[in-house]
Each structure stands twice: as structure tokens, then as C-alpha cells.
Short mmCIF file of C-alpha atoms in Angstrom, two decimals:
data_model
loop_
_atom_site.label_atom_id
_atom_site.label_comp_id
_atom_site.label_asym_id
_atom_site.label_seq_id
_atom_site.Cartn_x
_atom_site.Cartn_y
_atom_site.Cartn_z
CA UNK A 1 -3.70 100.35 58.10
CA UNK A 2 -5.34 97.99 60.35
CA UNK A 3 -3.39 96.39 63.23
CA UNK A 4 -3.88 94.86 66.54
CA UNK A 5 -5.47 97.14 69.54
CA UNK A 6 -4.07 96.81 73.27
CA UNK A 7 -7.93 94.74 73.71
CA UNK A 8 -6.82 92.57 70.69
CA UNK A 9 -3.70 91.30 72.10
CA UNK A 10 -5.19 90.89 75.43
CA UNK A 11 -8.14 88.88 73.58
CA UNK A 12 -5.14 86.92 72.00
CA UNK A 13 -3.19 86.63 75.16
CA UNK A 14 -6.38 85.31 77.83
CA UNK A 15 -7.70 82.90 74.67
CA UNK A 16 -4.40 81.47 74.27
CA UNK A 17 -3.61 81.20 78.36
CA UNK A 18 -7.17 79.28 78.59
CA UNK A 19 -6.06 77.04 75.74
CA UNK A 20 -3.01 75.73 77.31
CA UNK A 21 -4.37 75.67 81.05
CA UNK A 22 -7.38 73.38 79.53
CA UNK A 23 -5.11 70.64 77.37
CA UNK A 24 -2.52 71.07 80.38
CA UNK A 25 -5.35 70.10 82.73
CA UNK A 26 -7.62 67.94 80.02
CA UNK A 27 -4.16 65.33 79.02
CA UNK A 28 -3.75 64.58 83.06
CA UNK A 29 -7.53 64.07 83.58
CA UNK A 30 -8.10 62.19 80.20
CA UNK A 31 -5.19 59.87 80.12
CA UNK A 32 -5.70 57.61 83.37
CA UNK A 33 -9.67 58.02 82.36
CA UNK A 34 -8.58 56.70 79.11
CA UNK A 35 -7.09 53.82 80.17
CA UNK A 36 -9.54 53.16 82.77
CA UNK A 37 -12.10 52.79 80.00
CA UNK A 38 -10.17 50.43 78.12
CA UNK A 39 -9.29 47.96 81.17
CA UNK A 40 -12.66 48.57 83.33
CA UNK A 41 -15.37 45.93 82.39
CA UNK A 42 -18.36 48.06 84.32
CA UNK A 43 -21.35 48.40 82.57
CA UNK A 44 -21.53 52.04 82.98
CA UNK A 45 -18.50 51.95 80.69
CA UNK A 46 -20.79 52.29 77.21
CA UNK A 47 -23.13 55.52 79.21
CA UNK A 48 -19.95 57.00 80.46
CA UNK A 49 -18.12 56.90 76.91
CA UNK A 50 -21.72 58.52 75.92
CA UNK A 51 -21.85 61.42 78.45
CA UNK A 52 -17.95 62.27 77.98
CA UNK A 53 -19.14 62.68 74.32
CA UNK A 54 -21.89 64.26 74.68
CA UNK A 55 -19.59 67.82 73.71
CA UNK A 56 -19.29 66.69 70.54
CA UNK A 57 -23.08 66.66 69.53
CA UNK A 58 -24.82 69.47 71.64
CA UNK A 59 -24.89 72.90 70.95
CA UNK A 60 -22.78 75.14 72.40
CA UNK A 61 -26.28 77.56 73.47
CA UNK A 62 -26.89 74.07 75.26
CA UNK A 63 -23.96 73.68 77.08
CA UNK A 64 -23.69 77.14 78.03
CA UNK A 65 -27.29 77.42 79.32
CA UNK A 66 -26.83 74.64 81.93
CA UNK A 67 -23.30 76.20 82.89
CA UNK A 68 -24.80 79.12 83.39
CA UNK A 69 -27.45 77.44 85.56
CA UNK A 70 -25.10 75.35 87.04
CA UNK A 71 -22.30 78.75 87.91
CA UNK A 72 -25.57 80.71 89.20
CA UNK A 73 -24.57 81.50 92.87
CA UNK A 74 -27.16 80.14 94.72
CA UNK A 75 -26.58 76.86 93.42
CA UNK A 76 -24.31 73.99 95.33
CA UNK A 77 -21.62 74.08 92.71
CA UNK A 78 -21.44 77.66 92.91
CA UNK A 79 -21.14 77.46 96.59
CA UNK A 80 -18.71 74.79 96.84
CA UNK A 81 -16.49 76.80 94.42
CA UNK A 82 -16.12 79.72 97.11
CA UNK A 83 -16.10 77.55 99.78
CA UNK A 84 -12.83 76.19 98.07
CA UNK A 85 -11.58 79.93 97.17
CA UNK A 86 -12.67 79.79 93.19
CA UNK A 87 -14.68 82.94 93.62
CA UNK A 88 -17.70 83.50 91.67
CA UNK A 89 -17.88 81.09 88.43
CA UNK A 90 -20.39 83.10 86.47
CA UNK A 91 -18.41 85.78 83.97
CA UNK A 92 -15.05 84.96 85.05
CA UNK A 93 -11.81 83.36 83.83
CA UNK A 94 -12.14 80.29 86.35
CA UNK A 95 -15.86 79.43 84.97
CA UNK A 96 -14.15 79.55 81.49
CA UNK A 97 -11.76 77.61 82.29
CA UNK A 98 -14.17 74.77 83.82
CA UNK A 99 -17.01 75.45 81.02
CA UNK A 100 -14.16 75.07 78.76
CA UNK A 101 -12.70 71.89 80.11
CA UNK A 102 -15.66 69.84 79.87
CA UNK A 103 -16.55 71.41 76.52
CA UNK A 104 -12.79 70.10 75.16
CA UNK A 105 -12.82 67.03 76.89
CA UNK A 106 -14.23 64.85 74.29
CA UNK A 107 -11.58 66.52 71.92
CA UNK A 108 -8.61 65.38 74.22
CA UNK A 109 -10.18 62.26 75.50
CA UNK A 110 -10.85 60.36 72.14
CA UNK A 111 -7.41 59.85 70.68
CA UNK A 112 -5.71 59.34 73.98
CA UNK A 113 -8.57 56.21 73.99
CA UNK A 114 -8.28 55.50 70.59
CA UNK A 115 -4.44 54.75 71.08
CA UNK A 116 -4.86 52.86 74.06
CA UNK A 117 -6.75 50.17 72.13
CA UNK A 118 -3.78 49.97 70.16
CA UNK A 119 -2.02 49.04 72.48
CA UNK A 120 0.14 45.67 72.52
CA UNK A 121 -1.03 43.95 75.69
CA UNK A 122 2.11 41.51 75.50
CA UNK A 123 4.42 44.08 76.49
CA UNK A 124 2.89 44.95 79.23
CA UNK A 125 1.80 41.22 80.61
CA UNK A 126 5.79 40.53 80.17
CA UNK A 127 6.48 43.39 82.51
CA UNK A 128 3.96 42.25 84.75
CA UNK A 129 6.05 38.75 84.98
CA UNK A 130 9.06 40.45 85.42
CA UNK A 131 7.48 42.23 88.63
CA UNK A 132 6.52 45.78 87.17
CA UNK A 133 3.50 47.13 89.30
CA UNK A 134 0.51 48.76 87.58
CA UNK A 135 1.99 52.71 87.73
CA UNK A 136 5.54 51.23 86.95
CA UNK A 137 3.72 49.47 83.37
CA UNK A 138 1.51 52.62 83.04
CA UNK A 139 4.30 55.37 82.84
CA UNK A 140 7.31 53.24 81.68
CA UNK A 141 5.35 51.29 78.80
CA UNK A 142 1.46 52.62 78.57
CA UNK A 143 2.87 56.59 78.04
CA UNK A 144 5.53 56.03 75.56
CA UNK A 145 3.48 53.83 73.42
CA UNK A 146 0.51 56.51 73.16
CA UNK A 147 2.36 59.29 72.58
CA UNK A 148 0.88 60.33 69.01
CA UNK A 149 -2.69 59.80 70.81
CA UNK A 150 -1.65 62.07 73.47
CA UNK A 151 -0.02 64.28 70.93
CA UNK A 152 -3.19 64.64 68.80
CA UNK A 153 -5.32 64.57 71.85
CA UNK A 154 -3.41 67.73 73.12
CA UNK A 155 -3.21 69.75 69.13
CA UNK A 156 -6.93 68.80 69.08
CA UNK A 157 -8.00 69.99 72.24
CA UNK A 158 -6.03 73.24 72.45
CA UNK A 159 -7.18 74.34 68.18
CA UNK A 160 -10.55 73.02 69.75
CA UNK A 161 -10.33 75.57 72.59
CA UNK A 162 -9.05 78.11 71.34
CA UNK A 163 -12.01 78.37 68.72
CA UNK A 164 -15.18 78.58 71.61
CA UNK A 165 -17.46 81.00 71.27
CA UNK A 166 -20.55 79.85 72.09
CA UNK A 167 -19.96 78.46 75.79
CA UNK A 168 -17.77 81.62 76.21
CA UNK A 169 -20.00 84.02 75.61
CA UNK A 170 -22.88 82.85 77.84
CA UNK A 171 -20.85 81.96 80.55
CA UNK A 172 -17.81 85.02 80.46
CA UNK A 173 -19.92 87.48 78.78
CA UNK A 174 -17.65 90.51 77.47
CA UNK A 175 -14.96 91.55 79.70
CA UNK A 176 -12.12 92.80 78.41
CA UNK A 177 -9.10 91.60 80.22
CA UNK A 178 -11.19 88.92 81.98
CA UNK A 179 -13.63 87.00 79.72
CA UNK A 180 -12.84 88.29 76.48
CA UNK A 181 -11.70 85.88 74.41
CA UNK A 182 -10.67 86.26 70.37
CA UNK A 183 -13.81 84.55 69.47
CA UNK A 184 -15.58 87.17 71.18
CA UNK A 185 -13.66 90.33 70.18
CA UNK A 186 -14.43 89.39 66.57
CA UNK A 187 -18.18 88.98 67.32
CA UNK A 188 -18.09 92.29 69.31
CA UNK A 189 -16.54 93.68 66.09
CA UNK A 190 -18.76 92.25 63.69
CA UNK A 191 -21.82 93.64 65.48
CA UNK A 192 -19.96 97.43 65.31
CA UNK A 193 -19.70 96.98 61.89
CA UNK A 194 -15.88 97.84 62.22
CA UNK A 195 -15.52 94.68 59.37
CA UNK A 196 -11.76 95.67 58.79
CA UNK A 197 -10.60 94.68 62.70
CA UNK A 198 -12.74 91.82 62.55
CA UNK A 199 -11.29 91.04 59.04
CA UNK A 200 -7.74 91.05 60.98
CA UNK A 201 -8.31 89.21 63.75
CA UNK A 202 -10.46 86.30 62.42
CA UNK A 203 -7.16 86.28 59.44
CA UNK A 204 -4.96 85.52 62.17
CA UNK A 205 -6.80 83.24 63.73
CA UNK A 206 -7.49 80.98 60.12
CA UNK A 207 -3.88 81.18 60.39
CA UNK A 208 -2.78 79.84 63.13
CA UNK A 209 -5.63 77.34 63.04
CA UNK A 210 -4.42 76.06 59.43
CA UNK A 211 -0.75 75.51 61.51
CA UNK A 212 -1.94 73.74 64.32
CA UNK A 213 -4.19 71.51 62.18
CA UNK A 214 -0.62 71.08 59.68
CA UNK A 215 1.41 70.70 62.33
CA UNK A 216 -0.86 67.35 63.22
CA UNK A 217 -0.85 66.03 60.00
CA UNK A 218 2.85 67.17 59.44
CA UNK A 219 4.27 65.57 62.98
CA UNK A 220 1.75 62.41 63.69
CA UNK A 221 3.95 60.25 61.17
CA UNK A 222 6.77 60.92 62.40
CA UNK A 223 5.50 59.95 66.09
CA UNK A 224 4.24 56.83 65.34
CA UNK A 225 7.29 55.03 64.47
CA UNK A 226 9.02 56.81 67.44
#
């Protein structure tokens, strides 16, 4: 009978830690960014809507090449991320976790914009009257009202996470305990030949994808008329 190994569940474990640390970190970045992009009237507005999408289009071997360029450690980034106490970025969780938050962002980023164009702007121009100061309209009126963009943007991003393998693998390589995420176990599996544990694991993971995608169609409904 197959069942999970002590490196499965730590697979499961670091890949489902990364998830939440990215939307945790992705909804505070992409929610002022959001509504910057709706109010700001730049004209880098259109090429920065491009490059946050850019995820969305390139292969993960792209993004993962640069990364890996980017995390080598004679580079500036790499530097500036020891100066500030990150340690090396290159085949470790924290160059996951950054490789993975600009990989997501896109994912995170979209329906949190999407629902602030939604927004009723007569709410918050009455507020304004009444005295309310820009962060006062933001988190008493802006939040509440986007709250099924924020909860999509967060389902989306974390099922999006959680399902990297490209990006992961060229940055974190294999290490178990460190950079070894589900995707990876399954791939390290598959090129064993051990088909049965690879079976397993990529079973539980069409699982719990198939929830997280039901739970959005299941719970966005509900949200809007909240």
C-alpha cells in the first residue's frame, strides 16, 4: 500500500508554508498597487499593467533563467540580499519565496484590480465631504467593497503557487527539507520510475486543487452581496 514518506509530508508541508507566506505577502503588496493603478493617470500606467503581467505569458524556464541570473552571488541583488541578512538567494527557501512572489503576482494582482474598477466612486466622494482622509476611505469603504476581488485574488494566488514547478526547480533545485516542493517530489518520482508514489502525491494534489478552485466558485456568490 502506498502512503506518504517523511520527504512527502515535508514536500507537502514547505509547498504549502510558501503558498501562504506568498498570498500573505502578494494581497498587502497588490492591494494599494491595485488601487494605485486605478486612480494614477501616469502614462507608465498601461507598461506597468504590462510588466506586472508579464507572469502570465512567459515560460516558467524564462522566468527561472533570469532569477537564477539575477540570485547568482556576484550580482547586486544577490549582494544586497546579504547585506540585509537574506543569505544566499540561489537554492534556498527565501529565493523561492521571492521567485515565487513575482511569479504569483499577476494571479493576486488582477482581481484585486478588476474589483476596484467596480467600485462606486459616490461612496467614497460622500466620505470625502464628510471629512474622511484618503487611508480613512481606503480601509473603511475601498476594503470592504473588494472583498470577493481580494478573496479570489488570494484562492488564485495561493492554488497558483502551490502548483510551480518550473521557477522552483531552477531556482531551489532539490533539497529536501529546503527547496523541495510537491511539484518537485513528483518530478523526482517520475524520473525513478517509482509511478505508484508519484501516482499518490500528484492524486492529492488534483484534490485539493479541485477544492480550492470549488471553494471559489462555491463562496464568490455569496461574497458579493455581502
Amino acid at each position: 500500500m502506498v502512503e506518504f514518506s517523511n520527504a512527502d509530508w515535508q514536500a507537502i508541508w514547505l509547498t504549502f508554508k510558501l503558498a501562504a507566506a506568498v498570498t500573505f505577502i502578494l494581497l498587502i503588496i497588490c492591494t494599494p498597487l491595485a488601487y494605485w493603478l486605478n486612480k494614477t493617470k501616469s502614462i507608465f500606467k498601461g507598461p506597468l499593467i504590462a510588466l506586472f503581467a508579464l507572469p502570465l505569458v512567459l515560460p516558467p524556464s524564462v522566468l527561472g533563467f533570469y532569477f537564477l541570473l539575477a540570485f547568482a552571488p556576484n550580482t547586486w541583488f544577490s549582494q544586497a540580499a546579504l547585506a540585509l541578512g537574506f543569505g544566499q538567494l540561489a537554492f534556498s527557501f527565501t529565493g523561492l519565496l521571492i521567485a515565487s512572489l513575482i511569479y504569483s503576482l499577476p494571479f493576486v494582482l488582477q482581481p484585486i484590480y478588476n474589483a476596484m474598477q467596480s467600485l462606486h466612486t459616490g461612496s467614497l466622494d460622500a466620505a470625502a465631504t464628510l471629512g474622511a482622509g484618503p487611508l480613512d476611505r481606503f480601509f473603511t469603504l475601498v476594503i470592504p467593497m473588494i472583498k470577493p476581488g481580494l478573496f479570489t485574488g488570494a484562492v488564485l494566488g495561493f492554488a497558483h503557487t502551490l502548483g510551480e514547478f518550473g521557477v522552483v526547480l531552477m531556482i531551489g533545485g532539490n533539497i529536501p527539507g529546503e527547496t523541495q516542493l510537491i511539484s518537485v517530489q513528483i518530478y523526482e518520482y517520475v524520473e525513478s520510475l517509482e509511478y505508484g508514489k508519484a501516482h499518490f502525491l500528484s492524486g492529492f494534489m488534483l484534490i485539493v486543487s479541485f477544492i480550492i478552485l470549488w471553494l471559489v466558485y462555491k463562496l464568490q456568490p455569496s461574497r458579493v452581496h455581502e
